[in-house]
Coordinates of C-alpha atoms in Angstrom, one line a residue:
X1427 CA 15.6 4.0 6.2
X1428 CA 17.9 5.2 3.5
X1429 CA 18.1 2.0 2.2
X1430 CA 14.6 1.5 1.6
X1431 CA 13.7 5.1 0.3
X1432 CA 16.4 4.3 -2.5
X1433 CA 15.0 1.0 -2.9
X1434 CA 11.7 2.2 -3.4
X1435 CA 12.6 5.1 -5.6
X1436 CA 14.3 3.1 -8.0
X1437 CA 11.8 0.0 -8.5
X1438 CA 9.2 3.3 -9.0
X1439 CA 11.2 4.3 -12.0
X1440 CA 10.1 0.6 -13.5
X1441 CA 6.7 0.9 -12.6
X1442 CA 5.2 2.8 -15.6
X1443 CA 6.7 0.6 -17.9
X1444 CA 5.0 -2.8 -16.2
X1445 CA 1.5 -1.4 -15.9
X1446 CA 0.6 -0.6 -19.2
X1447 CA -2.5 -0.3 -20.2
X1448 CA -3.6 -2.9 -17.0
X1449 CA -7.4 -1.3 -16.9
X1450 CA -8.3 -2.2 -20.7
X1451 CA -8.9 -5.9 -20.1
X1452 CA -10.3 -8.7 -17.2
X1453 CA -10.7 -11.5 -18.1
X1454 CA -9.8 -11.1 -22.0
X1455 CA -12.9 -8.8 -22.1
X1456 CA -12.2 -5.2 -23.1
X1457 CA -13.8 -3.1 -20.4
X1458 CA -16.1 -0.1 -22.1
X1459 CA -16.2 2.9 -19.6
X1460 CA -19.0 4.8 -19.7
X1461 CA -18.8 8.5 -21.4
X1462 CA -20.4 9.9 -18.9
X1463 CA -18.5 12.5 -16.3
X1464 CA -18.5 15.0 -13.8
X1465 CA -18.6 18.5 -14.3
X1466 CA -18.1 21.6 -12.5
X1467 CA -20.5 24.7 -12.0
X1468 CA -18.0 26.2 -15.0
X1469 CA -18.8 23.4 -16.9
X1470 CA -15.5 21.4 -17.0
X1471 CA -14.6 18.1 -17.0
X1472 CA -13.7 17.6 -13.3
X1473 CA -10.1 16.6 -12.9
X1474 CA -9.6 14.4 -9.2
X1475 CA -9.6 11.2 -7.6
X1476 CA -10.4 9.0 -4.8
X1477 CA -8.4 6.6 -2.8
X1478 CA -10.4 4.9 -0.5
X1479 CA -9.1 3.0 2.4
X1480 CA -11.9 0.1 3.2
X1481 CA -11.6 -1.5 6.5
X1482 CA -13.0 1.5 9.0
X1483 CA -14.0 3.9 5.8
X1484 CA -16.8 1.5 4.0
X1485 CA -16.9 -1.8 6.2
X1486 CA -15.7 -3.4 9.8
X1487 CA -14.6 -6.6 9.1
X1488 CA -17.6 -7.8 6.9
X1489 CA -20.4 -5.2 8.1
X1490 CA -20.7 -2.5 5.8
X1491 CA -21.1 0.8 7.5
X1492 CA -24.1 2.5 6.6
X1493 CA -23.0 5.3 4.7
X1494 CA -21.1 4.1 2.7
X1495 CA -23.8 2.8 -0.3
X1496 CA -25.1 6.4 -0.3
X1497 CA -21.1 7.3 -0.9
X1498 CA -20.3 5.5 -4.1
X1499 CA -24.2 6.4 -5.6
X1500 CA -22.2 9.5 -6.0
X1501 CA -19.6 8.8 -7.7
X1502 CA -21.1 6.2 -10.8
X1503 CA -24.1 6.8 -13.4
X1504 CA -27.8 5.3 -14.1
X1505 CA -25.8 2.0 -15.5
X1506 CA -23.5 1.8 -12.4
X1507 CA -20.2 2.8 -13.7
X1508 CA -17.8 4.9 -12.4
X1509 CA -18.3 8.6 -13.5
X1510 CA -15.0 9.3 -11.9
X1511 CA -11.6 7.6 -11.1
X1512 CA -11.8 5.9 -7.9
X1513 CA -8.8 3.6 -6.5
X1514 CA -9.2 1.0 -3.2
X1515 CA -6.0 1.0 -0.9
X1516 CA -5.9 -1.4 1.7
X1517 CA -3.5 -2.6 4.2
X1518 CA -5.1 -5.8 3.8
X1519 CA -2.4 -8.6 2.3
X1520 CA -4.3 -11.9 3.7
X1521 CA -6.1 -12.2 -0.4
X1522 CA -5.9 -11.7 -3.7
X1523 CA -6.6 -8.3 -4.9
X1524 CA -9.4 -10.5 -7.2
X1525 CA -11.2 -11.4 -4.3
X1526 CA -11.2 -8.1 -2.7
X1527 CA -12.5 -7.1 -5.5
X1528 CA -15.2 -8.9 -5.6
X1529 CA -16.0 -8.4 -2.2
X1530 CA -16.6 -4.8 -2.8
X1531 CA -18.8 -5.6 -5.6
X1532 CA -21.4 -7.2 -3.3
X1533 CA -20.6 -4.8 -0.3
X1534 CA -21.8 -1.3 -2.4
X1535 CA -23.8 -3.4 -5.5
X1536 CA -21.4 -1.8 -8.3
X1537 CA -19.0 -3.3 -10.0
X1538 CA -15.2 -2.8 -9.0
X1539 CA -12.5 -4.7 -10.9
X1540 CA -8.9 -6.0 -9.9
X1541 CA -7.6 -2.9 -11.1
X1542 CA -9.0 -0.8 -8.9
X1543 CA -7.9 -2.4 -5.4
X1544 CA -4.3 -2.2 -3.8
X1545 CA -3.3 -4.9 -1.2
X1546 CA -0.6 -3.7 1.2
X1547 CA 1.5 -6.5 -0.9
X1548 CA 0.9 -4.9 -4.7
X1549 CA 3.7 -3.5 -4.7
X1550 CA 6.6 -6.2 -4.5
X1551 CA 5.3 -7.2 -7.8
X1552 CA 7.9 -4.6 -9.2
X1553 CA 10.6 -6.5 -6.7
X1554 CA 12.0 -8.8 -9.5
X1555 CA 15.2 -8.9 -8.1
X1556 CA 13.5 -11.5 -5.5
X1557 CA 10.6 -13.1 -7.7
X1558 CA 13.4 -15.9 -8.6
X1559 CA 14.8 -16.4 -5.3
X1560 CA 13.8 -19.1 -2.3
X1561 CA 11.3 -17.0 -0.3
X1562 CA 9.8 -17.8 3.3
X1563 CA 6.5 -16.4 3.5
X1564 CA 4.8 -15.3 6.8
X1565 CA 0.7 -14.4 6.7
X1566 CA -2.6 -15.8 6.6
X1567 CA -4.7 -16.9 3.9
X1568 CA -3.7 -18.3 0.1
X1569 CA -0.1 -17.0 0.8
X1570 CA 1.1 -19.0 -1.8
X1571 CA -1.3 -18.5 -4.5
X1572 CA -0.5 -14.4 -3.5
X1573 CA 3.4 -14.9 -4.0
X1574 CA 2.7 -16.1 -7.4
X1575 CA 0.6 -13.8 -8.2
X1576 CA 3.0 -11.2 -7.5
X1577 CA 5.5 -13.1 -9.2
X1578 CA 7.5 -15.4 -7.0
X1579 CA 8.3 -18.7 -7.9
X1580 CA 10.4 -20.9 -5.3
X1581 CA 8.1 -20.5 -2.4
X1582 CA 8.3 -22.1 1.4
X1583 CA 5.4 -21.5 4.0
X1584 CA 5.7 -21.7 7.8
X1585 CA 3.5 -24.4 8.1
X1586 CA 5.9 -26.6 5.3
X1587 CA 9.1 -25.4 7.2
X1588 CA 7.3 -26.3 10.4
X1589 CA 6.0 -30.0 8.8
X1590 CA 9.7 -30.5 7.8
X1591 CA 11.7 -29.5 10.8
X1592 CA 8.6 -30.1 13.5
X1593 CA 11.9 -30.2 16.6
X1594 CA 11.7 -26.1 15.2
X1595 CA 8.2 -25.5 16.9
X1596 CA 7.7 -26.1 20.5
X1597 CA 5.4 -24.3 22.3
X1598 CA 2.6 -26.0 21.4
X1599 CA 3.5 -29.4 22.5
X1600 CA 0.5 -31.8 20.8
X1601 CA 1.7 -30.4 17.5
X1602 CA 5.3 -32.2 18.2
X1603 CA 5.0 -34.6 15.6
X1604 CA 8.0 -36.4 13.8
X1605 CA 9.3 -36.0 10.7
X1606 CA 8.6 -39.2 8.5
X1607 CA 12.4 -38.3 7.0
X1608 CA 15.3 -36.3 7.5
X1609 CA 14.7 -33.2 4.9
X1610 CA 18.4 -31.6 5.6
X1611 CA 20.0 -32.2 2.7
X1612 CA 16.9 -31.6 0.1
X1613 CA 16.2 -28.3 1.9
X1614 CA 17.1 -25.7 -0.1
X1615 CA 18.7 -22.5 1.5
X1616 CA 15.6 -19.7 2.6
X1617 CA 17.1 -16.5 0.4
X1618 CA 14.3 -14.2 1.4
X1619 CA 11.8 -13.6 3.9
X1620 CA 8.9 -12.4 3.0
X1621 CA 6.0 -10.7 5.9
X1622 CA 2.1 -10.8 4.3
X1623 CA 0.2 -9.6 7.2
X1624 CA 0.0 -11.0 10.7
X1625 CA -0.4 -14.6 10.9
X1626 CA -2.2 -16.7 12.8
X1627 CA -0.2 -18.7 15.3
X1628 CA 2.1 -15.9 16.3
X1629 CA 4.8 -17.6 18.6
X1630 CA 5.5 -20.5 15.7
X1631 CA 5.9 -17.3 13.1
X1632 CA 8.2 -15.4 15.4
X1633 CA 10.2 -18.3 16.1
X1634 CA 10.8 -19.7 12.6
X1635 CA 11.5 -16.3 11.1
X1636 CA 14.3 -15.5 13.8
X1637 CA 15.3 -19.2 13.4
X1638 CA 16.1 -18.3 9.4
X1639 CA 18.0 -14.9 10.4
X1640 CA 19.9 -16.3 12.7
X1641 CA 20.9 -19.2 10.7
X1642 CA 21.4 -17.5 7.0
X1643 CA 18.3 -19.5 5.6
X1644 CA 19.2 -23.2 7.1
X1645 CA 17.0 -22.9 10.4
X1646 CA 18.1 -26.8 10.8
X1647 CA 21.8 -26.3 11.1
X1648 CA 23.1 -24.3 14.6
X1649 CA 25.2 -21.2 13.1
X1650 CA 28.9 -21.0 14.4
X1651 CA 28.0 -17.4 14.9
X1652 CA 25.2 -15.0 13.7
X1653 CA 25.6 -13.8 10.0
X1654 CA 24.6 -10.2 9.9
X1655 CA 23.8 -7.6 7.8
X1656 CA 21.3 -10.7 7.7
X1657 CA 19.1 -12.0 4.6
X1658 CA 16.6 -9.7 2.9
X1659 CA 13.4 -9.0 5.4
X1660 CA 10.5 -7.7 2.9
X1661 CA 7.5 -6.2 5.2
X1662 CA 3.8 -5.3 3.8
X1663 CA 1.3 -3.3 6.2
X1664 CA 2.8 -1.4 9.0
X1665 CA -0.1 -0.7 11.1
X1666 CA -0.4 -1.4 14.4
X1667 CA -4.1 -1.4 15.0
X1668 CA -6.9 -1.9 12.6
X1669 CA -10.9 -1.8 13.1
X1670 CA -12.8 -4.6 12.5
X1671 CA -17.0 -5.4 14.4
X1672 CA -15.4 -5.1 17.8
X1673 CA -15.4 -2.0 19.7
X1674 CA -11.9 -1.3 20.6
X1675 CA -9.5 -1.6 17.8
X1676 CA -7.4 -5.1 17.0
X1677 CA -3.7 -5.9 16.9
X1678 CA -2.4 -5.2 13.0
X1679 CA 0.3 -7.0 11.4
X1680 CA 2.2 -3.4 13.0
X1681 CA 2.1 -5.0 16.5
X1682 CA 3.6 -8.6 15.2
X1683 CA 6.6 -6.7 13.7
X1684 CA 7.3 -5.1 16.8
X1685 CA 7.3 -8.0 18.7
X1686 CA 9.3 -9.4 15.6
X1687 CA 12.0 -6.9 15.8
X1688 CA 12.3 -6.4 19.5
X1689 CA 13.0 -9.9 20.0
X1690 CA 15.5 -10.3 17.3
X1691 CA 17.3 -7.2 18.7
X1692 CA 17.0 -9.1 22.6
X1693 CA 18.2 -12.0 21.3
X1694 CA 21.1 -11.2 18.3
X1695 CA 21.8 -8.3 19.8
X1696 CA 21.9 -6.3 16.6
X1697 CA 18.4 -4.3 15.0
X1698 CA 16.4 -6.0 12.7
X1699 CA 17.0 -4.2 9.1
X1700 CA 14.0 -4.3 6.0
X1701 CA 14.9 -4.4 3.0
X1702 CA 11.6 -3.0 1.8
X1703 CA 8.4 -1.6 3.8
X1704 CA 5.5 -1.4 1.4
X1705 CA 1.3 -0.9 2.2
X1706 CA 0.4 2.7 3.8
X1707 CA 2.0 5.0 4.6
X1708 CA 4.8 4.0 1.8
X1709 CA 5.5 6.6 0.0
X1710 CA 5.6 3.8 -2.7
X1711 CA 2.7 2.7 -2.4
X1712 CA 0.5 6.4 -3.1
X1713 CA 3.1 6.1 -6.2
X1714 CA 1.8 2.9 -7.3
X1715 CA -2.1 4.1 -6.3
X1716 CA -1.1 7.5 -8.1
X1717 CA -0.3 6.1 -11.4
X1718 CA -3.2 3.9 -11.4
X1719 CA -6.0 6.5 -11.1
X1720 CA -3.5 8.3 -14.1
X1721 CA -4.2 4.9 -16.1
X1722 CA -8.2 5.0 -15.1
X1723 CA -8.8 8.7 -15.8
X1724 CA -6.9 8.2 -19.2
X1725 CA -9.2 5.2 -19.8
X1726 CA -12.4 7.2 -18.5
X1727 CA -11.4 10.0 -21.5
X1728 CA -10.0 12.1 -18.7
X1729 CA -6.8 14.3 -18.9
X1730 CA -5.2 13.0 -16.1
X1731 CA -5.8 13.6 -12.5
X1732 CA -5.0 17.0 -10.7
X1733 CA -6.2 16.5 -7.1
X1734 CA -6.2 13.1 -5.2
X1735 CA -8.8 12.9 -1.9
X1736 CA -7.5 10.1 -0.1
X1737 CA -10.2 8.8 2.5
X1738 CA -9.4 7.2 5.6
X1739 CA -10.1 6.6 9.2
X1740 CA -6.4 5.6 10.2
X1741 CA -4.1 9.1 11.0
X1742 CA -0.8 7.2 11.7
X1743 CA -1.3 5.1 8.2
X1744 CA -3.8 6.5 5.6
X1745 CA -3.7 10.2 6.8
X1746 CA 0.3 10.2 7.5
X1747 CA 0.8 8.2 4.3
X1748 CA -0.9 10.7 2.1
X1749 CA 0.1 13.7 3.9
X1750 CA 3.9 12.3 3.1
X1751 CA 3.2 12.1 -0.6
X1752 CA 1.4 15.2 -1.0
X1753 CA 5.0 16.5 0.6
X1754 CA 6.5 14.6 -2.8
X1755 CA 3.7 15.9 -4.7
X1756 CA 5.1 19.4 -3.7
X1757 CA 8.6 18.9 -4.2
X1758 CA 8.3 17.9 -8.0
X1759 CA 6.1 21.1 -8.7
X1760 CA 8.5 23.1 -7.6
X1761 CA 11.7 20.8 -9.2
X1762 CA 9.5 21.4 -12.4
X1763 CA 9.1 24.9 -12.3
X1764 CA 12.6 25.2 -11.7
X1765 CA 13.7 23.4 -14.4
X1766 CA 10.9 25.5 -17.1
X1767 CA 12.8 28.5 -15.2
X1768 CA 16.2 27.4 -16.1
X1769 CA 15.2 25.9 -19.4
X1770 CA 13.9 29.1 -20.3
X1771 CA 17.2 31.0 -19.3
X1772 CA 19.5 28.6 -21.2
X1773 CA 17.0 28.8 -24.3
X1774 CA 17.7 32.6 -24.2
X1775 CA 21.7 32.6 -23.5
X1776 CA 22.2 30.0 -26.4
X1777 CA 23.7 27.9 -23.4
X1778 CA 23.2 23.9 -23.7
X1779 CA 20.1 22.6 -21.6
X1780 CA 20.6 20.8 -18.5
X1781 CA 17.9 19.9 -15.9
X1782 CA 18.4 20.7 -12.4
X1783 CA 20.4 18.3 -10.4
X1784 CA 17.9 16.0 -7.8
X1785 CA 18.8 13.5 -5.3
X1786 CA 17.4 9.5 -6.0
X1787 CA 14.8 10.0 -3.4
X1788 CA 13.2 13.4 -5.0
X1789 CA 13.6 12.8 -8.8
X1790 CA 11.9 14.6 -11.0
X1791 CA 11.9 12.6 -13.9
X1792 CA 10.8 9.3 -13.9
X1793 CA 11.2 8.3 -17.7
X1794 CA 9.2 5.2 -17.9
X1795 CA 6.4 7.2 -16.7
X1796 CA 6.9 9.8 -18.9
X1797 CA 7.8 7.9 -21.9
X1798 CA 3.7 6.4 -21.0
X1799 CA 1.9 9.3 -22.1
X1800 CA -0.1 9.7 -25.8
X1801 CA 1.2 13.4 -25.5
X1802 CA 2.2 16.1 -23.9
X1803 CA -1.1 17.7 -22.6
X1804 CA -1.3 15.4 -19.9
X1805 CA 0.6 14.6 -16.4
X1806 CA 1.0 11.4 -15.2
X1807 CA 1.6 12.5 -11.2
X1808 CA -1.2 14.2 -9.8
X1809 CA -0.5 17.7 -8.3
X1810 CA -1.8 17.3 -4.9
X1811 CA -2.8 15.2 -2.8
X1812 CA -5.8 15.8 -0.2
X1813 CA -6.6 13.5 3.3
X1814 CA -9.7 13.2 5.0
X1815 CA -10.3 11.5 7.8
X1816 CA -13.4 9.4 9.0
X1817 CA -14.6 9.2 12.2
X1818 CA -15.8 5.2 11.5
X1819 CA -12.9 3.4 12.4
X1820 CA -9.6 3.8 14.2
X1821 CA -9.8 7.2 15.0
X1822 CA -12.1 8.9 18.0
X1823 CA -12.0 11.8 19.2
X1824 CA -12.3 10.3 22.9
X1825 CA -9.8 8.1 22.8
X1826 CA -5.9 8.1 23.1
X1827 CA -5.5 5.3 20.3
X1828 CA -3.9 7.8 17.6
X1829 CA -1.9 11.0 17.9
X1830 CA -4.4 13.7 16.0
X1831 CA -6.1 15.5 18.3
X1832 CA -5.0 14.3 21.2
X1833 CA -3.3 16.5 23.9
X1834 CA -1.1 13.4 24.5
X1835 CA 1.5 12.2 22.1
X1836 CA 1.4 9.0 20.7
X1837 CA 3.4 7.1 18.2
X1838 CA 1.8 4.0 16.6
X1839 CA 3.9 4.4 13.4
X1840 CA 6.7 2.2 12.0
X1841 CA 9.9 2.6 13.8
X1842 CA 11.9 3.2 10.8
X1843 CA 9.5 6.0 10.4
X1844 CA 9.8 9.5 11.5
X1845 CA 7.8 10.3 13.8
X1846 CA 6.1 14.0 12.5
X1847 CA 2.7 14.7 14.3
X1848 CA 1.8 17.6 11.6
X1849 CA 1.8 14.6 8.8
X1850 CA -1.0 12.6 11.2
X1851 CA -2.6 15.9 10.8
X1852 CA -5.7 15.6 8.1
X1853 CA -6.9 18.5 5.9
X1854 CA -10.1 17.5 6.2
X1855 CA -12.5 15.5 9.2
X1856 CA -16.1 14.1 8.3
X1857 CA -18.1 11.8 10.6
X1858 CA -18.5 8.9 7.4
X1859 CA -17.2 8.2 3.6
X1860 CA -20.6 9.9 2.3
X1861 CA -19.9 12.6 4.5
X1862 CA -16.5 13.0 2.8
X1863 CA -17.7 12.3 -0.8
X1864 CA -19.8 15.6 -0.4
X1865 CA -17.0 17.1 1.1
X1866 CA -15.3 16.8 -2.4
X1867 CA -18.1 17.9 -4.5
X1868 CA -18.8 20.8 -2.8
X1869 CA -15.1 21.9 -2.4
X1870 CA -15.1 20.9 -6.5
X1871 CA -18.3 22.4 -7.1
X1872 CA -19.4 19.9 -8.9
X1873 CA -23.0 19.4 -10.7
X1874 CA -24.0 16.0 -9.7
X1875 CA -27.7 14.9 -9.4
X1876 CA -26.6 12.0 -6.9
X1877 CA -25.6 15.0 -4.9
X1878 CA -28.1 14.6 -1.8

């Protein structure tokens, strides 16, 4: 766990510096925001954010719920555009962020752009140390089309490991075909493996991804023994259930690493170790989501963003996620007062100014993103960092599928996870998204004539 907190602190120090100014152009069309905005009862310019979970919060599978059109009417102007920043998180990783996109387009009859969704997978873009390496990749959908976008380049899928070493996959015995050739010896070694989402023939995915772990990346030659620490294991959406048009909630891509780790334990022996867990609730990934919203409200005229009302209907993944970050949210307020405090004091004595020593996983200073802003008036991390959850999806009151709320315990969270019931805990419960969306303005008092 260590590992991957300093993993992900560090790559979050790059991130500023890649985005740039990401929400100026689509297609190599400038994008003109309109100058309209929310204000308060006092008159000012209101100064928060939405992230929006999707599947459970605006849509099951591909029903949208019914409140969530009245929602977004909210939140955009007579001409449709947003009137205030709004980011879409997902846990999703089985398409392009393009296509999502687009999706929600037709789903809510507004326009939402690339820029505005995060997959579960967005964030190993900043992973460069791996982009040039020979990557397996475990999922469903255009898996390869996603590792490029993100920036991979030497890319294997299970079904082309399976097609070249067919003797690898035998459960399902009418797919035992035989190789035309013998591929040993143009195979090259697997460097990286690299988990999507939850695939769709789960026994062929378990067994070729232990078959590279066990065998350093050459699944076709039997290992004189078991290499381990093994090969870099990269890991996008830890949930374990999801909700999609059925009543009960489905298996998540949380439930296929389980199975993946507790059979690579049974079998090796030894516990299965990530290299990097990214989609809620990474702390990495409100980071990412975070700086975008800073990018949209700067784009939208906006100061930056003080608040963030995260909106979800998960509380082991969106609510514990942005309960966590708030938590990091808290810790640099009070490393930056500190700092004035001692700044202040130095100032006085004459005394050379040093900043407050931090560990890597609570810095206070992240220079790329500082070095991004136009001036000094503005913050690039928002201040806090509000959940709400939705009674649409995952979470009811009636059942013993989450642990808010229950007298029972549960843990459906990551095992590398700490298990901390107050962070499943949301500030705030509404019955639906437009529910929630009112739950904002009116704790905002803001002056909306969508406002019904």
């Amino acid at each position: 766990m260590a590992t991957i907190a300093s993993n992900s602190v560090r790559i979050s120090r790059t991130f500023s510096a890649r985005v740039g100014n990401i929400l100026n152009n689509r297609n190599g069309r400038l994008i003109h925001h309109t100058k309209r905005y929310l204000k308060t009862q006092d008159g000012k310019r209101v100064d928060f954010g939405f992230l929006f979970d999707i599947d459970g919060v605006i849509v099951r599978g591909k029903k949208l719920l019914p409140s969530a059109k009245d929602a977004f009417r909210m939140l955009i102007d007579e001409n449709g555009k947003f009137k205030v920043p709004v980011i879409f998180v997902t846990n999703a990783g089985n398409t392009l962020r393009q296509k999502k996109a687009k999706a929600l387009s037709d789903w809510l009859d507004i326009e939402v752009v690339a820029e505005q969704v995060v997959m579960s997978h967005s964030p190993l873009k900043m992973f460069k140390q791996f982009h040039d390496k020979h990557i397996l990749v475990s999922g469903q959908g255009p898996v390869v089309e996603i590792a490029k976008g993100l920036g991979f380049s030497q890319i294997t899928t299970m079904d082309t490991l399976r097609q070249c070493f067919p003797h690898l996959d035998m459960v399902d015995h009418n797919r035992r075909k035989p190789a035309p050739c013998a591929f040993e010896q143009f195979f090259p070694r697997i460097e990286a493996v690299i988990l999507f989402g939850e695939p769709v023939r789960w026994e062929t995915n378990l067994q070729l991804v232990i078959d590279t772990l066990l065998s350093d990346g050459k699944p076709y030659v039997a290992p004189k023994e078991i290499p381990y620490p093994h090969m870099p294991v990269l890991a996008c959406n830890m949930d374990l259930l999801w909700m999609a048009e059925a009543c009960m909630p489905r298996f998540g891509h949380g439930c296929f690493l389980h199975s993946l780790e507790s059979l690579y334990q049974k079998i090796s022996g030894r516990e299965l170790k990530y290299t990097a867990l990214v989609g809620k609730p990474s702390e990495l990934t409100y980071r990412h989501a975070d700086f975008l919203l800073y990018e949209q409200a700067r784009n939208m005229g906006m100061n930056g963003i003080k608040t963030i009302y995260c909106i979800g209907d998960n509380p082991e993944s969106d609510i514990y996620g942005a309960n966590l970050y708030d938590k990091y949210l808290q810790k640099r307020v009070i490393h930056t007062n500190v700092n004035v405090i001692k700044r202040t004091q130095q100032q006085t004595a004459g005394s050379q100014i040093i900043d407050v020593d931090e560990t890597d996983t609570d810095s206070d200073l992240d220079s790329e993103r500082t070095s991004a802003l136009k001036d000094n008036s503005a913050e690039v991390y928002a201040k806090s960092c509000q959940s709400i959850l939705v009674c649409t999806g995952v979470y009811c009151s009636s059942r013993d599928y989450v642990t808010y709320g229950r007298a029972r315990s549960s843990n459906h969270n990551h095992r590398d996870f700490v298990l901390d019931p107050v962070l499943t805990q949301p500030k705030f419960v509404t019955q639906n998204v437009h529910e929630a969306v009112k739950l904002v303005f009116q704790k905002e008092k803001v002056i909306s004539p969508f406002v019904s």
